[in-house]
Short mmCIF file of C-alpha atoms in Angstrom, two decimals:
data_model
loop_
_atom_site.label_atom_id
_atom_site.label_comp_id
_atom_site.label_asym_id
_atom_site.label_seq_id
_atom_site.Cartn_x
_atom_site.Cartn_y
_atom_site.Cartn_z
CA UNK P 876 32.83 -4.60 -4.53
CA UNK P 877 31.36 -7.91 -5.91
CA UNK P 878 29.07 -7.69 -8.89
CA UNK P 879 26.07 -8.28 -6.82
CA UNK P 880 22.96 -6.96 -7.73
CA UNK P 881 20.10 -6.05 -5.50
CA UNK P 882 16.36 -5.53 -6.30
CA UNK P 883 14.76 -2.57 -5.10
CA UNK P 884 10.78 -2.33 -5.15
CA UNK P 885 8.96 0.84 -5.34
CA UNK P 886 5.65 0.68 -3.92
CA UNK P 887 3.14 3.28 -2.81
CA UNK P 888 -0.59 4.69 -3.38
CA UNK P 889 -1.54 5.86 -6.46
CA UNK P 890 0.02 9.45 -7.50
CA UNK P 891 2.72 9.56 -4.75
CA UNK P 892 5.51 10.06 -7.52
CA UNK P 893 6.60 6.41 -7.75
CA UNK P 894 7.52 6.93 -11.40
CA UNK P 895 8.87 10.04 -11.19
CA UNK P 896 11.23 8.74 -8.46
CA UNK P 897 11.88 5.67 -10.70
CA UNK P 898 12.92 7.84 -13.71
CA UNK P 899 15.03 9.89 -11.50
CA UNK P 900 16.78 6.63 -10.21
CA UNK P 901 17.23 5.02 -13.59
CA UNK P 902 17.55 7.93 -15.67
CA UNK P 903 14.75 6.62 -18.00
CA UNK P 904 12.19 8.82 -19.32
CA UNK P 905 9.20 6.51 -19.11
CA UNK P 906 5.76 7.49 -19.45
CA UNK P 907 4.97 10.09 -16.65
CA UNK P 908 1.50 10.58 -17.57
CA UNK P 909 -1.35 10.11 -15.02
CA UNK P 910 -4.33 7.97 -15.53
CA UNK P 911 -5.88 5.19 -13.62
CA UNK P 912 -3.57 1.90 -13.82
CA UNK P 913 -0.78 3.63 -15.71
CA UNK P 914 1.76 1.26 -14.43
CA UNK P 915 -0.04 -1.50 -15.57
CA UNK P 916 2.30 -4.38 -14.30
CA UNK P 917 5.54 -2.98 -13.57
CA UNK P 918 8.70 -1.03 -15.05
CA UNK P 919 12.01 -2.00 -14.54
CA UNK P 920 15.51 -0.10 -14.63
CA UNK P 921 18.90 -0.05 -13.43
CA UNK P 922 20.64 2.27 -11.04
CA UNK P 923 24.25 2.42 -9.81
CA UNK P 924 25.30 3.89 -6.62
CA UNK P 925 28.63 3.68 -4.92
CA UNK P 926 29.69 0.92 -7.15
CA UNK P 927 26.49 -1.32 -6.54
CA UNK P 928 24.06 -2.21 -9.00
CA UNK P 929 20.59 -2.07 -8.18
CA UNK P 930 17.55 -3.19 -9.94
CA UNK P 931 14.68 -0.69 -9.64
CA UNK P 932 11.12 -2.04 -10.07
CA UNK P 933 8.27 0.24 -10.05
CA UNK P 934 5.09 -1.52 -8.88
CA UNK P 935 1.62 -0.42 -9.83
CA UNK P 936 0.29 2.35 -7.56
CA UNK P 937 -2.36 0.64 -4.84
CA UNK P 938 -4.05 1.77 -1.74
CA UNK P 939 -4.05 -1.85 -0.51
CA UNK P 940 -2.39 -5.07 -1.05
CA UNK P 941 -5.48 -7.14 -0.22
CA UNK P 942 -6.14 -8.23 -3.81
CA UNK P 943 -9.16 -6.75 -5.02
CA UNK P 944 -7.68 -5.90 -8.21
CA UNK P 945 -4.92 -6.98 -10.55
CA UNK P 946 -2.91 -4.10 -9.59
CA UNK P 947 -2.85 -4.95 -6.04
CA UNK P 948 -2.08 -8.71 -6.89
CA UNK P 949 1.00 -7.71 -8.93
CA UNK P 950 2.26 -5.71 -6.26
CA UNK P 951 1.63 -8.39 -3.23
CA UNK P 952 2.83 -11.04 -5.77
CA UNK P 953 5.99 -9.31 -6.19
CA UNK P 954 6.78 -8.68 -2.41
CA UNK P 955 5.91 -12.42 -1.81
CA UNK P 956 7.46 -14.38 -4.57
CA UNK P 957 10.32 -12.06 -5.77
CA UNK P 958 11.35 -10.98 -2.43
CA UNK P 959 13.14 -7.55 -3.14
CA UNK P 960 16.11 -6.87 -1.14
CA UNK P 961 14.53 -3.44 -0.22
CA UNK P 962 11.00 -2.13 -0.61
CA UNK P 963 10.85 1.65 -0.78
CA UNK P 964 7.19 2.65 0.23
CA UNK P 965 6.71 5.92 -1.54
CA UNK P 966 4.13 8.09 0.49
CA UNK P 967 2.59 11.16 -0.02
CA UNK P 968 3.90 14.10 2.40
CA UNK P 969 0.43 15.92 2.22
CA UNK P 970 -1.51 13.05 2.76
CA UNK P 971 0.15 10.85 5.24
CA UNK P 972 -2.84 9.47 7.14
CA UNK P 973 -3.98 7.71 3.74
CA UNK P 974 -0.60 6.70 2.65
CA UNK P 975 0.58 4.92 5.78
CA UNK P 976 -2.05 2.46 5.60
CA UNK P 977 -0.24 0.85 2.76
CA UNK P 978 2.97 1.20 4.57
CA UNK P 979 1.75 -0.78 7.41
CA UNK P 980 0.76 -3.57 5.08
CA UNK P 981 4.14 -3.71 3.59
CA UNK P 982 5.63 -3.64 7.19
CA UNK P 983 3.41 -7.02 7.85
CA UNK P 984 5.12 -8.81 4.70
CA UNK P 985 8.67 -7.46 5.09
CA UNK P 986 11.07 -5.75 7.46
CA UNK P 987 13.50 -4.52 4.63
CA UNK P 988 11.30 -1.46 4.11
CA UNK P 989 12.28 2.28 3.67
CA UNK P 990 9.99 4.55 3.85
CA UNK P 991 10.16 7.68 1.45
CA UNK P 992 8.21 10.92 2.21
CA UNK P 993 7.86 12.39 -1.49
CA UNK P 994 6.45 15.47 -2.43
CA UNK P 995 7.99 17.39 0.49
CA UNK P 996 8.24 20.52 -1.35
CA UNK P 997 4.27 20.32 -1.81
CA UNK P 998 4.06 19.70 1.82
CA UNK P 999 6.43 22.69 2.55
CA UNK P 1000 4.02 24.94 0.33
CA UNK P 1001 0.76 23.77 2.44
CA UNK P 1002 2.77 24.51 6.04
CA UNK P 1003 2.88 20.67 6.65
CA UNK P 1004 5.72 19.72 8.78
CA UNK P 1005 6.78 16.13 9.06
CA UNK P 1006 8.79 14.79 11.85
CA UNK P 1007 10.54 12.05 9.99
CA UNK P 1008 12.66 10.95 12.98
CA UNK P 1009 9.72 10.40 15.13
CA UNK P 1010 7.91 8.56 12.05
CA UNK P 1011 10.79 6.49 11.83
CA UNK P 1012 10.94 5.31 15.56
CA UNK P 1013 7.53 4.62 15.47
CA UNK P 1014 7.48 2.57 12.19
CA UNK P 1015 10.85 1.00 12.90
CA UNK P 1016 12.18 1.43 9.73
CA UNK P 1017 14.12 4.37 7.95
CA UNK P 1018 12.31 7.14 6.99
CA UNK P 1019 13.56 9.52 4.25
CA UNK P 1020 12.13 12.90 3.13
CA UNK P 1021 12.48 13.54 -0.56
CA UNK P 1022 11.14 15.55 -3.44
CA UNK P 1023 11.71 13.50 -6.71
CA UNK P 1024 10.87 16.03 -9.28
CA UNK P 1025 13.53 18.33 -7.66
CA UNK P 1026 15.74 15.71 -7.14
CA UNK P 1027 16.25 16.47 -3.41
CA UNK P 1028 16.96 13.70 -0.84
CA UNK P 1029 17.79 10.96 -3.48
CA UNK P 1030 21.51 10.67 -2.57
CA UNK P 1031 20.24 10.11 1.03
CA UNK P 1032 17.65 7.51 -0.03
CA UNK P 1033 20.37 5.75 -2.18
CA UNK P 1034 22.41 5.76 0.85
CA UNK P 1035 20.04 4.13 3.01
CA UNK P 1036 18.88 1.63 0.23
CA UNK P 1037 22.63 0.76 0.11
CA UNK P 1038 23.02 0.50 3.83
CA UNK P 1039 19.87 -1.72 3.91
CA UNK P 1040 21.03 -3.75 0.99
CA UNK P 1041 24.32 -4.57 2.43
CA UNK P 1042 22.79 -5.47 5.73
CA UNK P 1043 23.85 -2.20 7.67
CA UNK P 1044 20.54 -1.37 9.08
CA UNK P 1045 18.60 -3.49 11.52
CA UNK P 1046 14.88 -2.72 11.32
CA UNK P 1047 12.25 -3.50 13.97
CA UNK P 1048 9.19 -2.81 12.10
CA UNK P 1049 5.94 -1.75 13.82
CA UNK P 1050 3.57 -4.99 14.20
CA UNK P 1051 0.04 -4.16 14.38
CA UNK P 1052 -1.65 -6.07 17.17
CA UNK P 1053 -5.30 -7.19 16.61
CA UNK P 1054 -7.95 -8.22 18.83
CA UNK P 1055 -7.51 -11.12 21.34
CA UNK P 1056 -9.62 -13.35 19.28
CA UNK P 1057 -7.58 -12.81 16.10
CA UNK P 1058 -4.21 -12.97 17.89
CA UNK P 1059 -5.60 -16.43 19.23
CA UNK P 1060 -6.21 -17.41 15.68
CA UNK P 1061 -2.83 -16.43 14.59
CA UNK P 1062 -1.15 -18.18 17.16
CA UNK P 1063 -2.96 -21.39 16.47
CA UNK P 1064 -2.35 -21.31 12.66
CA UNK P 1065 1.33 -19.99 12.99
CA UNK P 1066 2.95 -23.61 13.66
CA UNK P 1067 1.16 -24.90 10.54
CA UNK P 1068 2.12 -22.39 8.43
CA UNK P 1069 5.74 -22.55 9.30
CA UNK P 1070 5.46 -26.27 8.81
CA UNK P 1071 3.97 -25.85 5.20
CA UNK P 1072 6.00 -22.83 3.98
CA UNK P 1073 8.99 -22.71 6.15
CA UNK P 1074 10.77 -19.55 6.28
CA UNK P 1075 10.17 -18.58 2.72
CA UNK P 1076 7.06 -16.44 3.46
CA UNK P 1077 5.96 -13.99 6.37
CA UNK P 1078 4.30 -16.70 8.46
CA UNK P 1079 2.10 -14.12 10.66
CA UNK P 1080 0.98 -12.55 7.35
CA UNK P 1081 0.01 -15.81 5.73
CA UNK P 1082 -1.87 -16.75 8.88
CA UNK P 1083 -3.88 -13.52 8.85
CA UNK P 1084 -4.64 -13.78 5.11
CA UNK P 1085 -5.84 -17.35 6.05
CA UNK P 1086 -8.13 -16.14 8.72
CA UNK P 1087 -9.43 -13.33 6.42
CA UNK P 1088 -10.46 -16.02 3.95
CA UNK P 1089 -8.22 -14.54 1.21
CA UNK P 1090 -9.05 -16.86 -1.65
CA UNK P 1091 -6.73 -14.90 -4.34
CA UNK P 1092 -3.72 -15.42 -2.27
CA UNK P 1093 -4.26 -19.41 -1.72
CA UNK P 1094 -4.54 -19.55 -5.66
CA UNK P 1095 -1.38 -17.52 -5.95
CA UNK P 1096 0.45 -19.76 -3.58
CA UNK P 1097 -0.89 -23.01 -5.22
CA UNK P 1098 -0.03 -22.18 -8.71
CA UNK P 1099 3.30 -20.61 -9.89
CA UNK P 1100 2.51 -17.02 -10.26
CA UNK P 1101 2.88 -15.35 -13.49
CA UNK P 1102 6.80 -14.96 -14.28
CA UNK P 1103 7.20 -11.21 -13.84
CA UNK P 1104 11.07 -11.22 -14.27
CA UNK P 1105 13.86 -13.54 -13.89
CA UNK P 1106 11.92 -16.55 -15.41
CA UNK P 1107 14.75 -19.16 -14.84
CA UNK P 1108 15.23 -19.21 -11.22
CA UNK P 1109 12.52 -17.01 -9.39
CA UNK P 1110 10.10 -19.90 -8.82
CA UNK P 1111 12.06 -22.80 -7.69
CA UNK P 1112 10.40 -22.21 -4.42
CA UNK P 1113 6.85 -23.41 -5.72
CA UNK P 1114 7.54 -26.99 -5.31
CA UNK P 1115 7.32 -27.05 -1.69
CA UNK P 1116 3.85 -25.12 -1.04
CA UNK P 1117 1.83 -27.42 -3.45
CA UNK P 1118 0.25 -29.26 -0.14
CA UNK P 1119 -1.17 -26.13 1.21
CA UNK O 314 -26.78 14.90 19.47
CA UNK O 315 -26.50 13.36 16.08
CA UNK O 316 -28.28 10.22 16.75
CA UNK O 317 -31.38 11.08 15.01
CA UNK O 318 -29.75 12.32 12.04
CA UNK O 319 -27.90 9.36 11.05
CA UNK O 320 -27.99 8.81 7.01
CA UNK O 321 -26.44 7.23 4.45
CA UNK O 322 -23.54 8.87 2.35
CA UNK O 323 -25.37 8.02 -0.79
CA UNK O 324 -28.23 10.27 0.27
CA UNK O 325 -25.88 13.38 0.43
CA UNK O 326 -25.89 15.96 -2.34
CA UNK O 327 -23.03 17.67 -4.14
CA UNK O 328 -21.00 19.95 -1.94
CA UNK O 329 -22.14 18.29 1.17
CA UNK O 330 -19.83 17.46 4.08
CA UNK O 331 -20.29 14.22 5.68
CA UNK O 332 -18.77 12.67 8.72
CA UNK O 333 -18.57 8.56 8.69
CA UNK O 334 -19.85 6.80 11.74
CA UNK O 335 -19.81 3.42 10.54
CA UNK O 336 -19.25 1.31 7.45
CA UNK O 337 -21.53 -1.63 7.49
CA UNK O 338 -21.09 -3.76 4.71
CA UNK O 339 -22.30 -7.43 4.25
CA UNK O 340 -19.41 -8.47 1.84
CA UNK O 341 -16.18 -8.44 3.82
CA UNK O 342 -14.10 -7.82 0.59
CA UNK O 343 -16.15 -4.52 -0.26
CA UNK O 344 -15.75 -3.65 3.51
CA UNK O 345 -12.10 -4.24 3.32
CA UNK O 346 -11.99 -2.26 -0.12
CA UNK O 347 -13.87 0.83 1.45
CA UNK O 348 -11.87 0.97 4.71
CA UNK O 349 -8.56 0.56 2.45
CA UNK O 350 -9.70 3.72 0.12
CA UNK O 351 -10.12 5.99 3.38
CA UNK O 352 -13.81 5.33 4.15
CA UNK O 353 -13.26 4.59 7.98
CA UNK O 354 -15.24 5.80 11.18
CA UNK O 355 -14.42 9.28 11.83
CA UNK O 356 -13.33 10.56 8.59
CA UNK O 357 -14.69 13.48 6.63
CA UNK O 358 -16.07 13.29 3.13
CA UNK O 359 -16.77 15.93 0.83
CA UNK O 360 -19.48 14.90 -1.77
CA UNK O 361 -17.92 16.02 -5.36
CA UNK O 362 -19.81 15.67 -8.63
CA UNK O 363 -22.37 13.15 -9.54
CA UNK O 364 -22.05 11.60 -13.32
CA UNK O 365 -24.42 12.55 -15.79
CA UNK O 366 -26.46 9.40 -15.33
CA UNK O 367 -26.51 9.97 -11.29
CA UNK O 368 -24.48 7.22 -10.46
CA UNK O 369 -21.22 6.97 -9.70
CA UNK O 370 -20.50 10.13 -7.48
CA UNK O 371 -17.05 11.27 -6.52
CA UNK O 372 -16.08 11.64 -3.09
CA UNK O 373 -12.89 13.59 -1.58
CA UNK O 374 -11.69 11.57 1.28
CA UNK O 375 -8.19 11.65 2.88
CA UNK O 376 -7.05 14.04 -0.06
CA UNK O 377 -7.81 11.92 -2.78
CA UNK O 378 -11.03 11.66 -5.03
CA UNK O 379 -12.56 8.45 -5.14
CA UNK O 380 -15.83 7.49 -7.04
CA UNK O 381 -18.26 5.10 -5.29
CA UNK O 382 -21.53 3.65 -6.84
CA UNK O 383 -24.48 3.93 -4.84
CA UNK O 384 -24.55 0.29 -4.01
CA UNK O 385 -21.41 0.90 -2.03
CA UNK O 386 -21.92 4.52 -0.70
CA UNK O 387 -25.40 2.94 0.53
CA UNK O 388 -23.39 1.15 3.29
CA UNK O 389 -21.55 4.24 4.85
CA UNK O 390 -23.49 5.57 7.55
CA UNK O 391 -22.80 9.13 9.45
CA UNK O 392 -24.38 12.58 9.54
CA UNK O 393 -24.18 15.49 7.43
CA UNK O 394 -22.08 18.12 9.13
CA UNK O 395 -21.72 21.83 8.67
CA UNK O 396 -18.49 24.12 8.77
CA UNK O 397 -19.45 27.49 9.94
#
């Protein structure tokens, strides 16, 4: 294979074991302490699997991507501006209801998503059974059960990442339908968003944020975001969106 | 039967169980935030410890403990529930 490197983002609620998974994948032993805002910006490492090199990015834990805090902005901007090849949403098997909120928000931004259900050992202890096939069918993206701290399911996860990065998996992410009023607003805005932004950004998502009056997103789109990584070439896209 | 009993989450005492009926916040950003944290209609909240100064209070919702200030929990309406 070529020496192509793919970028994999780890996203998820706080305390779902993202950093544990990150350390298992990268072989690093970074701080796995547990306090609010532990992963302040993001941690980066590398992982090789079946001859392909992956850059793994551990994003801050968030409940949402609607920029109520610096952590959420870091996570959102990374998805938006760095456009990882695969985003792994790490969810807590014992609190799926809470965690799927973020997963759905990520699915609105990108279709290259894998949902990793972590803490499967914990769920088993609590007698929670998760039908991953059904969940995958509903979400329209692969769902992989893992237990990062016991290193279970890691190979299956990496195989799925591998297949998605190389374009062997087609996804059909669940798209939330909003009220007719909001859908009409989206339909009206979509052509303009596409005209100004091209195909660089998820147009429906941007239209939704505009309807939301999300000023922090507009700020981020107007100004080049803080260079998180790859300073040289990552922000070549910023010239075309000044007019918004 | 609960119509008459509707109260605010901020009125609850540590140990109380609360069923959310409505999240009625004037500030849309705060509303979004509360919903994202799991404070959604139909959700059950367990009231945890109150800080020594009386504010904020810890709430257990959807398997996570979240601390809210009074000015936030004031906007969450519902009723006290009893598990017998």
